[in-house]
PDB file of C-alpha atoms in Angstrom:
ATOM      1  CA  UNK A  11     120.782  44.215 115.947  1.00 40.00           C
ATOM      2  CA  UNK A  12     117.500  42.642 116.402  1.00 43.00           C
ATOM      3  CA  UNK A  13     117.976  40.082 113.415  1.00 41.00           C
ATOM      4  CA  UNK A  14     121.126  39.017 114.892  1.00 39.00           C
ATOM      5  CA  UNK A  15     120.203  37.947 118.056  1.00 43.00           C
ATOM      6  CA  UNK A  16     116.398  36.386 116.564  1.00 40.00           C
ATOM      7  CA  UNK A  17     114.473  39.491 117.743  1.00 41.00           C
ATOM      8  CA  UNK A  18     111.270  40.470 117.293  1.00 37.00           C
ATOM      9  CA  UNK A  19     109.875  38.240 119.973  1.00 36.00           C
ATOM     10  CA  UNK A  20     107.720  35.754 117.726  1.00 38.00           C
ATOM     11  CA  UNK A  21     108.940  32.099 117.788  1.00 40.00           C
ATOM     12  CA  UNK A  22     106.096  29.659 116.901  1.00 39.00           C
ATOM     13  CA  UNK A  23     105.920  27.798 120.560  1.00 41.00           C
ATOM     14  CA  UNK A  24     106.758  30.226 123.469  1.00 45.00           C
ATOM     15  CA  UNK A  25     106.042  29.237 127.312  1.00 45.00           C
ATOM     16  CA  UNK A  26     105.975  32.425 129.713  1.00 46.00           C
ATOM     17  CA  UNK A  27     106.708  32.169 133.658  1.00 46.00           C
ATOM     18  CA  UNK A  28     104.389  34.759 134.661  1.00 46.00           C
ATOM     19  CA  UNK A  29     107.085  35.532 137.985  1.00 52.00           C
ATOM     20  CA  UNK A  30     109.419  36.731 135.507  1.00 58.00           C
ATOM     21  CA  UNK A  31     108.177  36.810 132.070  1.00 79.00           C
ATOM     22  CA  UNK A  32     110.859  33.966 130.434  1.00 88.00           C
ATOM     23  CA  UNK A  33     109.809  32.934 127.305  1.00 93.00           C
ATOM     24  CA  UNK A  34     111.003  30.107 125.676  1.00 95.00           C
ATOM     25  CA  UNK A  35     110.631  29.616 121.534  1.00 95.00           C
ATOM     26  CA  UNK A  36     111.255  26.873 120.050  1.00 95.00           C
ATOM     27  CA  UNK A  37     109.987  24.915 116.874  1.00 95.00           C
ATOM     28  CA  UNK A  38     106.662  22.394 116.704  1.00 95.00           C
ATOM     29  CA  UNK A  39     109.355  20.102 113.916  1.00 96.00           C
ATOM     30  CA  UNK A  40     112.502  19.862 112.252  1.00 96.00           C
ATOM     31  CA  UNK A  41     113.530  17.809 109.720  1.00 96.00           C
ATOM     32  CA  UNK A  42     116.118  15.406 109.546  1.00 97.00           C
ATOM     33  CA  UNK A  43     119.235  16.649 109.210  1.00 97.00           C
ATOM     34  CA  UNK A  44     118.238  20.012 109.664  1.00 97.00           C
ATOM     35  CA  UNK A  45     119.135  23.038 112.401  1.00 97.00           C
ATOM     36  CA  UNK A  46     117.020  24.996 114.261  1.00 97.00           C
ATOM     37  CA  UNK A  47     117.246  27.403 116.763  1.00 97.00           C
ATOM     38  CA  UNK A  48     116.172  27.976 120.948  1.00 97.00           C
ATOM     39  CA  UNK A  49     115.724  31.369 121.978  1.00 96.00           C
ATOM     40  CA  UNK A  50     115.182  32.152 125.782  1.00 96.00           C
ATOM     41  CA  UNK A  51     114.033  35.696 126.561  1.00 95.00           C
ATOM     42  CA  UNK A  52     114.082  37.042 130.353  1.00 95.00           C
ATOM     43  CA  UNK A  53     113.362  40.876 131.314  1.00 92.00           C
ATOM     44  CA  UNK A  54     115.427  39.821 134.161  1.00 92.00           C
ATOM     45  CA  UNK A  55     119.066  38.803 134.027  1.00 93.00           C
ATOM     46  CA  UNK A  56     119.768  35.075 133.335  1.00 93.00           C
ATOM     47  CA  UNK A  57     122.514  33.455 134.543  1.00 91.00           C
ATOM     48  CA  UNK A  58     123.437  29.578 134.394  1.00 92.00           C
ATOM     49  CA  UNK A  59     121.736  29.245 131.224  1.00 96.00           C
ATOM     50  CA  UNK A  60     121.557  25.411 129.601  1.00 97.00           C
ATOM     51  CA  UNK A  61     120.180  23.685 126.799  1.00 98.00           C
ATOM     52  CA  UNK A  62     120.190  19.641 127.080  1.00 98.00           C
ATOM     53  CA  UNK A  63     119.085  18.212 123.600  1.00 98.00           C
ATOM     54  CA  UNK A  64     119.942  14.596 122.616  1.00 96.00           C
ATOM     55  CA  UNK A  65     122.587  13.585 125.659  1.00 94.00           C
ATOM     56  CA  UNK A  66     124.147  16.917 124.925  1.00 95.00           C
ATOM     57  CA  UNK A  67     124.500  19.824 126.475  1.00 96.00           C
ATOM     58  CA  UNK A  68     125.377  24.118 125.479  1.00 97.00           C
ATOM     59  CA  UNK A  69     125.706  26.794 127.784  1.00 97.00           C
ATOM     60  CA  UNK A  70     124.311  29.635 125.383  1.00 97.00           C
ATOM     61  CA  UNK A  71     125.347  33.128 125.182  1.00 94.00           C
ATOM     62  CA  UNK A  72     123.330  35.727 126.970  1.00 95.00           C
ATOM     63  CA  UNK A  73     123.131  39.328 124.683  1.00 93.00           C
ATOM     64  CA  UNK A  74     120.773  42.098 125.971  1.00 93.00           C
ATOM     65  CA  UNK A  75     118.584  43.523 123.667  1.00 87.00           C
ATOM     66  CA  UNK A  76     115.937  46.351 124.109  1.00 86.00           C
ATOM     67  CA  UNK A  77     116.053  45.967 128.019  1.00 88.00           C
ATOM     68  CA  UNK A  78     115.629  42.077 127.077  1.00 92.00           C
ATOM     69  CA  UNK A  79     118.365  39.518 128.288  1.00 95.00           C
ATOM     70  CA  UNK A  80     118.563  37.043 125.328  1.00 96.00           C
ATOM     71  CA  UNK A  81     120.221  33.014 125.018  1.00 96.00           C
ATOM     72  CA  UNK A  82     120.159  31.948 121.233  1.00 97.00           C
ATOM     73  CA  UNK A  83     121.321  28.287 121.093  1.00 97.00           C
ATOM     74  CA  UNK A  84     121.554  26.362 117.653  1.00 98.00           C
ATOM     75  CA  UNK A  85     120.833  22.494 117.820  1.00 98.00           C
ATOM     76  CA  UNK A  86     119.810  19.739 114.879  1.00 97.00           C
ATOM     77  CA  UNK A  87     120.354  16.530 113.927  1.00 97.00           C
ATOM     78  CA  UNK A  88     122.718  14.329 111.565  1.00 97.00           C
ATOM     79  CA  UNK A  89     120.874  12.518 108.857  1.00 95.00           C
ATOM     80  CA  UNK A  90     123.554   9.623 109.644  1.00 93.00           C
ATOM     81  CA  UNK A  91     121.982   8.786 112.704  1.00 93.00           C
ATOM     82  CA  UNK A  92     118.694  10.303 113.292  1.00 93.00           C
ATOM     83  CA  UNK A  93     115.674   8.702 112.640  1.00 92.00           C
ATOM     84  CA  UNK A  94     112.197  10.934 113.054  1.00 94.00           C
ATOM     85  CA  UNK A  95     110.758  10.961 116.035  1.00 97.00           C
ATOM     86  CA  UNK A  96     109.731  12.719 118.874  1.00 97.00           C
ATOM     87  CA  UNK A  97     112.577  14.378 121.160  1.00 97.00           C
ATOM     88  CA  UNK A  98     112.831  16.226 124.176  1.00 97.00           C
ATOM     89  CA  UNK A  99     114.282  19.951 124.760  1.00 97.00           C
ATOM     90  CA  UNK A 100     114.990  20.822 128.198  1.00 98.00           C
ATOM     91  CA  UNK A 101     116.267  24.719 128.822  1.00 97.00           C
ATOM     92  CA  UNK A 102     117.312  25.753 132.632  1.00 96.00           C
ATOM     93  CA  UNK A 103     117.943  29.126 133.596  1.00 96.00           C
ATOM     94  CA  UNK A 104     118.791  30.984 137.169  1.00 94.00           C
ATOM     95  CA  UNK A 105     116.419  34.458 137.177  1.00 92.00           C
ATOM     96  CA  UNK A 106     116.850  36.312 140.447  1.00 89.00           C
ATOM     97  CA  UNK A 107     118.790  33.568 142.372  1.00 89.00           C
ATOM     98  CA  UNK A 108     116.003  31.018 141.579  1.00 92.00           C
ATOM     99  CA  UNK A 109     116.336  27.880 138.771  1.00 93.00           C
ATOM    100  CA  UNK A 110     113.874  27.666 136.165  1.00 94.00           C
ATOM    101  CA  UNK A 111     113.027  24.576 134.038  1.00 95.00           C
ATOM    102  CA  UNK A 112     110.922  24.673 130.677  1.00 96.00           C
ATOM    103  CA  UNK A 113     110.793  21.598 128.694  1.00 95.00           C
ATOM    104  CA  UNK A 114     109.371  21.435 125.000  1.00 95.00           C
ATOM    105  CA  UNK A 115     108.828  17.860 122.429  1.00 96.00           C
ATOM    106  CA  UNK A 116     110.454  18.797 118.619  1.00 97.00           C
ATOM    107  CA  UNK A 117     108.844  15.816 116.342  1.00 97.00           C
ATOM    108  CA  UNK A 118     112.179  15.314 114.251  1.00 97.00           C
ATOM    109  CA  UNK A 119     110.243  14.464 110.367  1.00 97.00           C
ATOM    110  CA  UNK A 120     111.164  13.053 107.969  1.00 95.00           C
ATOM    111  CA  UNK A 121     113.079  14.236 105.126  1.00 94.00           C
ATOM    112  CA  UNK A 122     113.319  13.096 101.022  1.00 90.00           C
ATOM    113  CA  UNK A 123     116.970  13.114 100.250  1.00 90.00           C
ATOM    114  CA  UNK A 124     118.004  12.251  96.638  1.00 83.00           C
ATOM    115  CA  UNK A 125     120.597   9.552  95.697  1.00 81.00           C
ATOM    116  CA  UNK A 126     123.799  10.094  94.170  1.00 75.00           C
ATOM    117  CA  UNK A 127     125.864   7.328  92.127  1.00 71.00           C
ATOM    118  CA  UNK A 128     129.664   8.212  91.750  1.00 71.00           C
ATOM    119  CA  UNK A 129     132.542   6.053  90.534  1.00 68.00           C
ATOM    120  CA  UNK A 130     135.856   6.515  91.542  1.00 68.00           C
ATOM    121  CA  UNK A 131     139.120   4.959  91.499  1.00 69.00           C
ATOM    122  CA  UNK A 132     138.915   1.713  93.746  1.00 67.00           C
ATOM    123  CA  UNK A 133     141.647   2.854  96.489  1.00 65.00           C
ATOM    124  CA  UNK A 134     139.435   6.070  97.250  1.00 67.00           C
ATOM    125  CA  UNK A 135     136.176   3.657  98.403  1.00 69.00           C
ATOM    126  CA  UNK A 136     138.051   0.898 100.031  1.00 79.00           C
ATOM    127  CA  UNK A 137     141.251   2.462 101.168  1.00 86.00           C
ATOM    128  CA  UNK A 138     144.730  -0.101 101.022  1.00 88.00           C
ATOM    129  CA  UNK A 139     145.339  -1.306 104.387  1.00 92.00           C
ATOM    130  CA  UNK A 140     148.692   0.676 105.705  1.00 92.00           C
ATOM    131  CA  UNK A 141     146.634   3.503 105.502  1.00 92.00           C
ATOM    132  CA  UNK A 142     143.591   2.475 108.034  1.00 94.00           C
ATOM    133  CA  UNK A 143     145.624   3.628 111.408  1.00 96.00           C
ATOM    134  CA  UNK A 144     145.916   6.791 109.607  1.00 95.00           C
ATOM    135  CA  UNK A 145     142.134   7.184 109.105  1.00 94.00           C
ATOM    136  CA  UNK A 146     141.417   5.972 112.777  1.00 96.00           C
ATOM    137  CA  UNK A 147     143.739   8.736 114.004  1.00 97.00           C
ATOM    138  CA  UNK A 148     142.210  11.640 111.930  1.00 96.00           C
ATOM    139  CA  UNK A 149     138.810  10.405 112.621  1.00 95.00           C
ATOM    140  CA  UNK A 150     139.300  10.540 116.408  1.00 97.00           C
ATOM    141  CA  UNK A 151     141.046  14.324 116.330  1.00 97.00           C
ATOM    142  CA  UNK A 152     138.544  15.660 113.533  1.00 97.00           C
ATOM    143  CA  UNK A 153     135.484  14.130 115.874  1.00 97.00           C
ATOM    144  CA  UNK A 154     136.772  16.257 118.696  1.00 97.00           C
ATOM    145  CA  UNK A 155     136.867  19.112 116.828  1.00 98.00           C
ATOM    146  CA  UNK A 156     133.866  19.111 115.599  1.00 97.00           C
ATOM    147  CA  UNK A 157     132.117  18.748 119.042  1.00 97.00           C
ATOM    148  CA  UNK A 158     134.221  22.025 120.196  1.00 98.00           C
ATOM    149  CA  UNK A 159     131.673  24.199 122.360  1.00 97.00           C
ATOM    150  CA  UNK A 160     133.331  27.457 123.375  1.00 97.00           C
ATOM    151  CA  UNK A 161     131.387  30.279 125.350  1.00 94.00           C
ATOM    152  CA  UNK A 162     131.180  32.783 123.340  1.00 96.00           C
ATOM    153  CA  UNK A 163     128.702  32.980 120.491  1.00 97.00           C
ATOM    154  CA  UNK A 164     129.971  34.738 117.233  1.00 97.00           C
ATOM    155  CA  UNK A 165     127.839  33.042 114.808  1.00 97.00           C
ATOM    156  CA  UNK A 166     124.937  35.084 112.876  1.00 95.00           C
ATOM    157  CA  UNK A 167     122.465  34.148 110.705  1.00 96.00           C
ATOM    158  CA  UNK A 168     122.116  33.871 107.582  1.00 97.00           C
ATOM    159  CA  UNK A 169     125.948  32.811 107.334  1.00 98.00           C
ATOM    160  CA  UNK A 170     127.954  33.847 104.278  1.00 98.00           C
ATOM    161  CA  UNK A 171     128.787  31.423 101.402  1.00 98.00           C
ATOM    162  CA  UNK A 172     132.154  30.279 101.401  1.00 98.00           C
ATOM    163  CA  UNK A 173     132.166  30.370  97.859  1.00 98.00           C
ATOM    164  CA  UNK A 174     129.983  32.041  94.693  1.00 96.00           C
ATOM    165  CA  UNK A 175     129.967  28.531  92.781  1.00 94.00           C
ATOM    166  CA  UNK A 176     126.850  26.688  92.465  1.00 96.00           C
ATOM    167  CA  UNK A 177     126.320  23.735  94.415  1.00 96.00           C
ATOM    168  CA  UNK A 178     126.995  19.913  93.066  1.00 93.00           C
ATOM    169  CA  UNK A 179     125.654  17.773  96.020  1.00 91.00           C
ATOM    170  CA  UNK A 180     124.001  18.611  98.326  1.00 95.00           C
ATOM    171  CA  UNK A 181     123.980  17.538 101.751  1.00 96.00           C
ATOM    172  CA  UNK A 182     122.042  14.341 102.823  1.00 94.00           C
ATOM    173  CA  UNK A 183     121.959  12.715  99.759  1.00 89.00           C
ATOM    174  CA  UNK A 184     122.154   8.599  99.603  1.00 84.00           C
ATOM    175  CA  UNK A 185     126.374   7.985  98.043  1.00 74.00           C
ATOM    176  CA  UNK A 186     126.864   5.119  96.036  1.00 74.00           C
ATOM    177  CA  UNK A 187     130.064   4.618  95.586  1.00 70.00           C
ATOM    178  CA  UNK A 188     131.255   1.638  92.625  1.00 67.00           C
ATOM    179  CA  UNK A 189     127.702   0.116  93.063  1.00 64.00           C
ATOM    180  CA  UNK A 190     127.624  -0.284  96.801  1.00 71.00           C
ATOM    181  CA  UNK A 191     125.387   1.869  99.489  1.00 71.00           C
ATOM    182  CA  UNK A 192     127.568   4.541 101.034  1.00 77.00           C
ATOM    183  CA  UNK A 193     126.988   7.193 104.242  1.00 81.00           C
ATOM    184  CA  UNK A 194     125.248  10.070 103.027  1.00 90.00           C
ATOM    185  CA  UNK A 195     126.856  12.974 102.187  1.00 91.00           C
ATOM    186  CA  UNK A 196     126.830  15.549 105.016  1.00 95.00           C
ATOM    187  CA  UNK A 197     127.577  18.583 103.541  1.00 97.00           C
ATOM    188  CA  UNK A 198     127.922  20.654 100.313  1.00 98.00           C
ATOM    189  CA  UNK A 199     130.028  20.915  97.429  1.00 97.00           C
ATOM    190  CA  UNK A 200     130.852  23.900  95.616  1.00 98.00           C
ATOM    191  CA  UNK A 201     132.078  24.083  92.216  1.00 97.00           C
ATOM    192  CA  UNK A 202     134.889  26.213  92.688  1.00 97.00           C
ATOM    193  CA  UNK A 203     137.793  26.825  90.139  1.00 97.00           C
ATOM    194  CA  UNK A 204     141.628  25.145  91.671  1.00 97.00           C
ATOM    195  CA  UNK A 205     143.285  28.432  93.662  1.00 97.00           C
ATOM    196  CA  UNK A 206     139.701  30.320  93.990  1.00 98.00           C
ATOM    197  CA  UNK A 207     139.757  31.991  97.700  1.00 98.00           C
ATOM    198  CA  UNK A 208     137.302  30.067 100.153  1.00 98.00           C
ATOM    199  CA  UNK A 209     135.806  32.503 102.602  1.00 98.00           C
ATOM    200  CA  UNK A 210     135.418  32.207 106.471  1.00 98.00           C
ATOM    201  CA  UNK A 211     131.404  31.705 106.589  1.00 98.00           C
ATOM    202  CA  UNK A 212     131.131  33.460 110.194  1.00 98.00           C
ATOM    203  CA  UNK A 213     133.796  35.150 112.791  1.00 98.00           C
ATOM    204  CA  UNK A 214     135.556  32.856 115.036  1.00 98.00           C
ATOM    205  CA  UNK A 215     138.896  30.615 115.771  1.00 98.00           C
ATOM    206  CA  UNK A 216     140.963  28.313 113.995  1.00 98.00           C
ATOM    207  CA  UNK A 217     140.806  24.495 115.952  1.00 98.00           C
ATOM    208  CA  UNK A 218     142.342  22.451 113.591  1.00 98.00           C
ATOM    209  CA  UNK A 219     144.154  22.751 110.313  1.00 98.00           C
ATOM    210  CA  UNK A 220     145.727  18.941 108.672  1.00 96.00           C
ATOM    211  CA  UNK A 221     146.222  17.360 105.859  1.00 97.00           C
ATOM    212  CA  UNK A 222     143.481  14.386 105.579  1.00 97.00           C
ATOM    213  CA  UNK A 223     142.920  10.826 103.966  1.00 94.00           C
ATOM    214  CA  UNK A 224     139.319  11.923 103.131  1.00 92.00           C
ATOM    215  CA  UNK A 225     139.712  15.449 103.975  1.00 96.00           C
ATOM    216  CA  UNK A 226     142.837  16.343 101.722  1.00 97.00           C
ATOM    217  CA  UNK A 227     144.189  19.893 103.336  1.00 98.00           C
ATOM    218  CA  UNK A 228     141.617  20.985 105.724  1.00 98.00           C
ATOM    219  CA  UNK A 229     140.485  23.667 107.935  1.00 98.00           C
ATOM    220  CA  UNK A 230     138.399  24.073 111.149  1.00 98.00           C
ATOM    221  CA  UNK A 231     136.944  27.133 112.266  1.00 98.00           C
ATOM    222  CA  UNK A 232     135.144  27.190 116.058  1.00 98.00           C
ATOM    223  CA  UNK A 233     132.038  29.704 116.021  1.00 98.00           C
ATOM    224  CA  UNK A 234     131.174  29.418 119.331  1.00 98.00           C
ATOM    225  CA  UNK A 235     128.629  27.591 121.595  1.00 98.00           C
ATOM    226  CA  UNK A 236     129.369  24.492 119.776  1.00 98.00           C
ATOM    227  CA  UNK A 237     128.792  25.644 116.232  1.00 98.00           C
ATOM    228  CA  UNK A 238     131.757  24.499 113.992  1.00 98.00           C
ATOM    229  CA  UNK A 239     132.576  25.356 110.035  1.00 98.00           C
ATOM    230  CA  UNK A 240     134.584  22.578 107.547  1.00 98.00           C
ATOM    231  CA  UNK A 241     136.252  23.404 104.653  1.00 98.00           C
ATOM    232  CA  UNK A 242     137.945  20.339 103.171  1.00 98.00           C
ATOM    233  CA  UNK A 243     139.977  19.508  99.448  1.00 98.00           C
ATOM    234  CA  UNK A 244     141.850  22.652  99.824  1.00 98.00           C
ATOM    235  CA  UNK A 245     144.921  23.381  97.862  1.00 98.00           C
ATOM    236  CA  UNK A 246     146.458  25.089 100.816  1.00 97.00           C
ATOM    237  CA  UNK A 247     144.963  26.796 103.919  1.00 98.00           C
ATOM    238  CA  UNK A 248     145.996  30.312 104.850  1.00 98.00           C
ATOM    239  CA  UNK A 249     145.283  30.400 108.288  1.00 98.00           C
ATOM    240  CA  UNK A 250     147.310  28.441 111.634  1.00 98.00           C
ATOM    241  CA  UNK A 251     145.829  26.801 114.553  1.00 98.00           C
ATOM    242  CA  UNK A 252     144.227  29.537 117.247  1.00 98.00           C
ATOM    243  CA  UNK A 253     143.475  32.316 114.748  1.00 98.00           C
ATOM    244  CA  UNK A 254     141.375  34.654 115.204  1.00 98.00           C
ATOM    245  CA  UNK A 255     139.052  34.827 111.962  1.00 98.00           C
ATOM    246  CA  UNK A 256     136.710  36.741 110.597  1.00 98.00           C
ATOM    247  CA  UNK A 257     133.594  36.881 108.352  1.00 98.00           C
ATOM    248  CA  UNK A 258     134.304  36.743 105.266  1.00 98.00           C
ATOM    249  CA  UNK A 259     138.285  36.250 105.379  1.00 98.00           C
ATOM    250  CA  UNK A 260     139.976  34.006 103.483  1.00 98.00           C
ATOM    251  CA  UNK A 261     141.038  30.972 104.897  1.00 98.00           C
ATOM    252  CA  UNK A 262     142.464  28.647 102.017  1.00 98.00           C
ATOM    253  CA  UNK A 263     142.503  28.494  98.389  1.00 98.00           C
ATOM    254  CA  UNK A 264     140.137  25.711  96.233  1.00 98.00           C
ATOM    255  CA  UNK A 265     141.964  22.313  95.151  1.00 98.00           C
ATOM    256  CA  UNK A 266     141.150  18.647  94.989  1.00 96.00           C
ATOM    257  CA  UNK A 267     143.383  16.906  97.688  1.00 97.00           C
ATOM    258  CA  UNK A 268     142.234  14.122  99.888  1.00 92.00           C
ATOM    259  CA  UNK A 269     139.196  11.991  97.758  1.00 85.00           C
ATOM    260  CA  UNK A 270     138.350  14.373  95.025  1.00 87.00           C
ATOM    261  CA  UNK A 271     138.314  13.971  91.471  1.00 84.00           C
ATOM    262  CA  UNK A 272     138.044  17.630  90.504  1.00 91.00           C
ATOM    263  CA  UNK A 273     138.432  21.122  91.854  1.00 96.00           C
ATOM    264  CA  UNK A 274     135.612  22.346  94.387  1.00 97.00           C
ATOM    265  CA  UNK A 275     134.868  23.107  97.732  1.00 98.00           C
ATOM    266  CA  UNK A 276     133.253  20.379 100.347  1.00 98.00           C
ATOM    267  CA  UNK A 277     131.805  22.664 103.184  1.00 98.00           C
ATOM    268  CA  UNK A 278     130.307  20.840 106.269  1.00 98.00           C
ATOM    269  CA  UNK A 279     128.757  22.606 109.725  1.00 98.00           C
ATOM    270  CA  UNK A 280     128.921  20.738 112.858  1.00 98.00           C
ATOM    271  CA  UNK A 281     126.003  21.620 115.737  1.00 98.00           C
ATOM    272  CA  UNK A 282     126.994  20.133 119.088  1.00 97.00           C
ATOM    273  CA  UNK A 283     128.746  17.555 117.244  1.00 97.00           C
ATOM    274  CA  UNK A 284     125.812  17.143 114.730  1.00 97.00           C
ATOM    275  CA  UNK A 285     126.385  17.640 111.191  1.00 98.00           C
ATOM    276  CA  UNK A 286     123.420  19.396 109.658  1.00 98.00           C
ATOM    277  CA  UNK A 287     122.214  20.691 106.503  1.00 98.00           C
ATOM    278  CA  UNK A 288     124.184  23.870 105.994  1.00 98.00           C
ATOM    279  CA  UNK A 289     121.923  25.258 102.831  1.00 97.00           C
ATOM    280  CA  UNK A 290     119.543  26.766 104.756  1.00 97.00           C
ATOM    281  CA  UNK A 291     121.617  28.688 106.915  1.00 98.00           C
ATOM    282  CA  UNK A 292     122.931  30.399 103.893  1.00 97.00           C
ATOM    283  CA  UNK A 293     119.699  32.442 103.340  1.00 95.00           C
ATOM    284  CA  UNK A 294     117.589  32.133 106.072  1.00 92.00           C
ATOM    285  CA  UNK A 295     117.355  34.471 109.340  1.00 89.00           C
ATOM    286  CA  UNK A 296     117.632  33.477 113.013  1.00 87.00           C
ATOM    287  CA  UNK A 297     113.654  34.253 112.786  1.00 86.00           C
ATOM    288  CA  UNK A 298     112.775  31.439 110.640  1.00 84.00           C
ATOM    289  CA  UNK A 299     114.587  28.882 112.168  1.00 88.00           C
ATOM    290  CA  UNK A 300     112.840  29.220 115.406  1.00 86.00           C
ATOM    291  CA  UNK A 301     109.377  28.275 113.153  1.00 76.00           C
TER     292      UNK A 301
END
């Protein structure tokens, strides 16, 4: 219990209100592109707990844990737009009627992301014109999706691989696509055999399931307090909008629809509407992210 919920209590910067003993960790640095987590720790009830990052805004989950009440938010940044930097955390909380504030400064570093050169067929880098209101339609219903923040937490670290193939690209690295400069890519691919069964990385719901330009057959999968999984090329999906899912179900089969040239698995993780580098999450424990 206390590795899911980031317990012992030994984050790396930690600010105590002596009236109540809330304790705030939170990392010095993060790279770009990468998650981290913000753990507030109270031995008094919280209530009205929020964590403003970036514009944006999470009201965590509070868990009780050894007589300790407990909010463990997940935040990051998208190597598409960030840039380092210095930026500012701000946590609130209510403790015995009253409102706290504790504000911390993450320097956002930065990060050495290889290049990738691909060719593909022409059509799949410049798509044909009929198909653009198509693209602007899926790209305004996938962006809600992915900034989905529900109340309930039922994400825990480390996560569990969708699939057991080894990665081919990994997330943040520079595309270019027929010669020209492309967005990175923000996720990972997974070699992964045409029909192989891709596995629900956390418990959770089912917020979208399509068939996509980019995407191919898709599937969305809400984790709470605005942590969302993306599992995209699939042959077919296996699970319906508003599911309730689990760790380690299956929740489509492998393919290559949408822009693939081969069989695998393109998995993506949205943070408050952030994509970020999934790999770490993978092995590492709600511990070392708060360092």
């Amino acid at each position: 219990m206390a590795a899911l919920l980031g317990l012992p209590l030994n984050g790396p910067v930690r600010a105590a209100d002596a009236m109540s003993a809330l304790v705030l960790a939170a990392p010095r640095s993060a790279g770009v592109g990468k998650a981290f987590l913000v753990r507030l720790t109270s031995d008094r009830p919280l209530a009205a707990v929020s964590v403003r990052w970036q514009g944006r805004e999470v009201a965590p989950s509070v868990s009780v844990w050894n007589g300790h009440h407990v909010a463990l938010a997940m935040l990051g940044t998208d190597v598409l737009t960030e840039r380092p930097g210095k930026e500012e955390l701000v946590v609130t909380a209510s403790v015995d009627g009253r409102e706290r504030t504790l504000r911390r400064t993450v320097r956002i570093t930065p990060e050495d992301y290889p290049k990738q050169e691909l060719t593909l067929p022409e059509k799949m880098v410049t798509p044909p014109k009929d198909v653009h209101a198509r693209i602007a339609a899926e790209g305004e219903q996938t962006s809600a999706a992915k900034r989905t923040v529900s109340a309930v937490r039922q994400w825990h670290l480390p996560l569990e691989r969708p699939v057991d193939g080894v990665v081919l690209s990994v997330y943040g690295s520079q595309r270019i696509l027929n010669g020209k400069p492309r967005n990175p890519h923000r996720g990972l691919d997974f070699r992964s055999a045409k029909g192989n069964p891709v596995r629900c990385v956390d418990d959770g719901r089912v917020i979208l399931v399509g068939d996509h330009y980019y995407a191919g057959n898709s599937v969305y999968v809400d984790h709470g307090n605005g942590v969302v999984s993306m599992y995209f090329h699939l042959s077919e999906s296996t699970v319906k909008v508003g599911d309730a899912v689990r760790r380690g179900q299956t929740i489509g089969l492998t393919g290559m629809t949408g822009r693939a040239t081969g069989p695998h698995l393109h998995f993506s993780l949205s943070v408050q509407g952030d994509l970020v580098d999934p790999a770490p999450l993978f092995r590492d424990s709600a511990d070392s992210l708060l360092q």
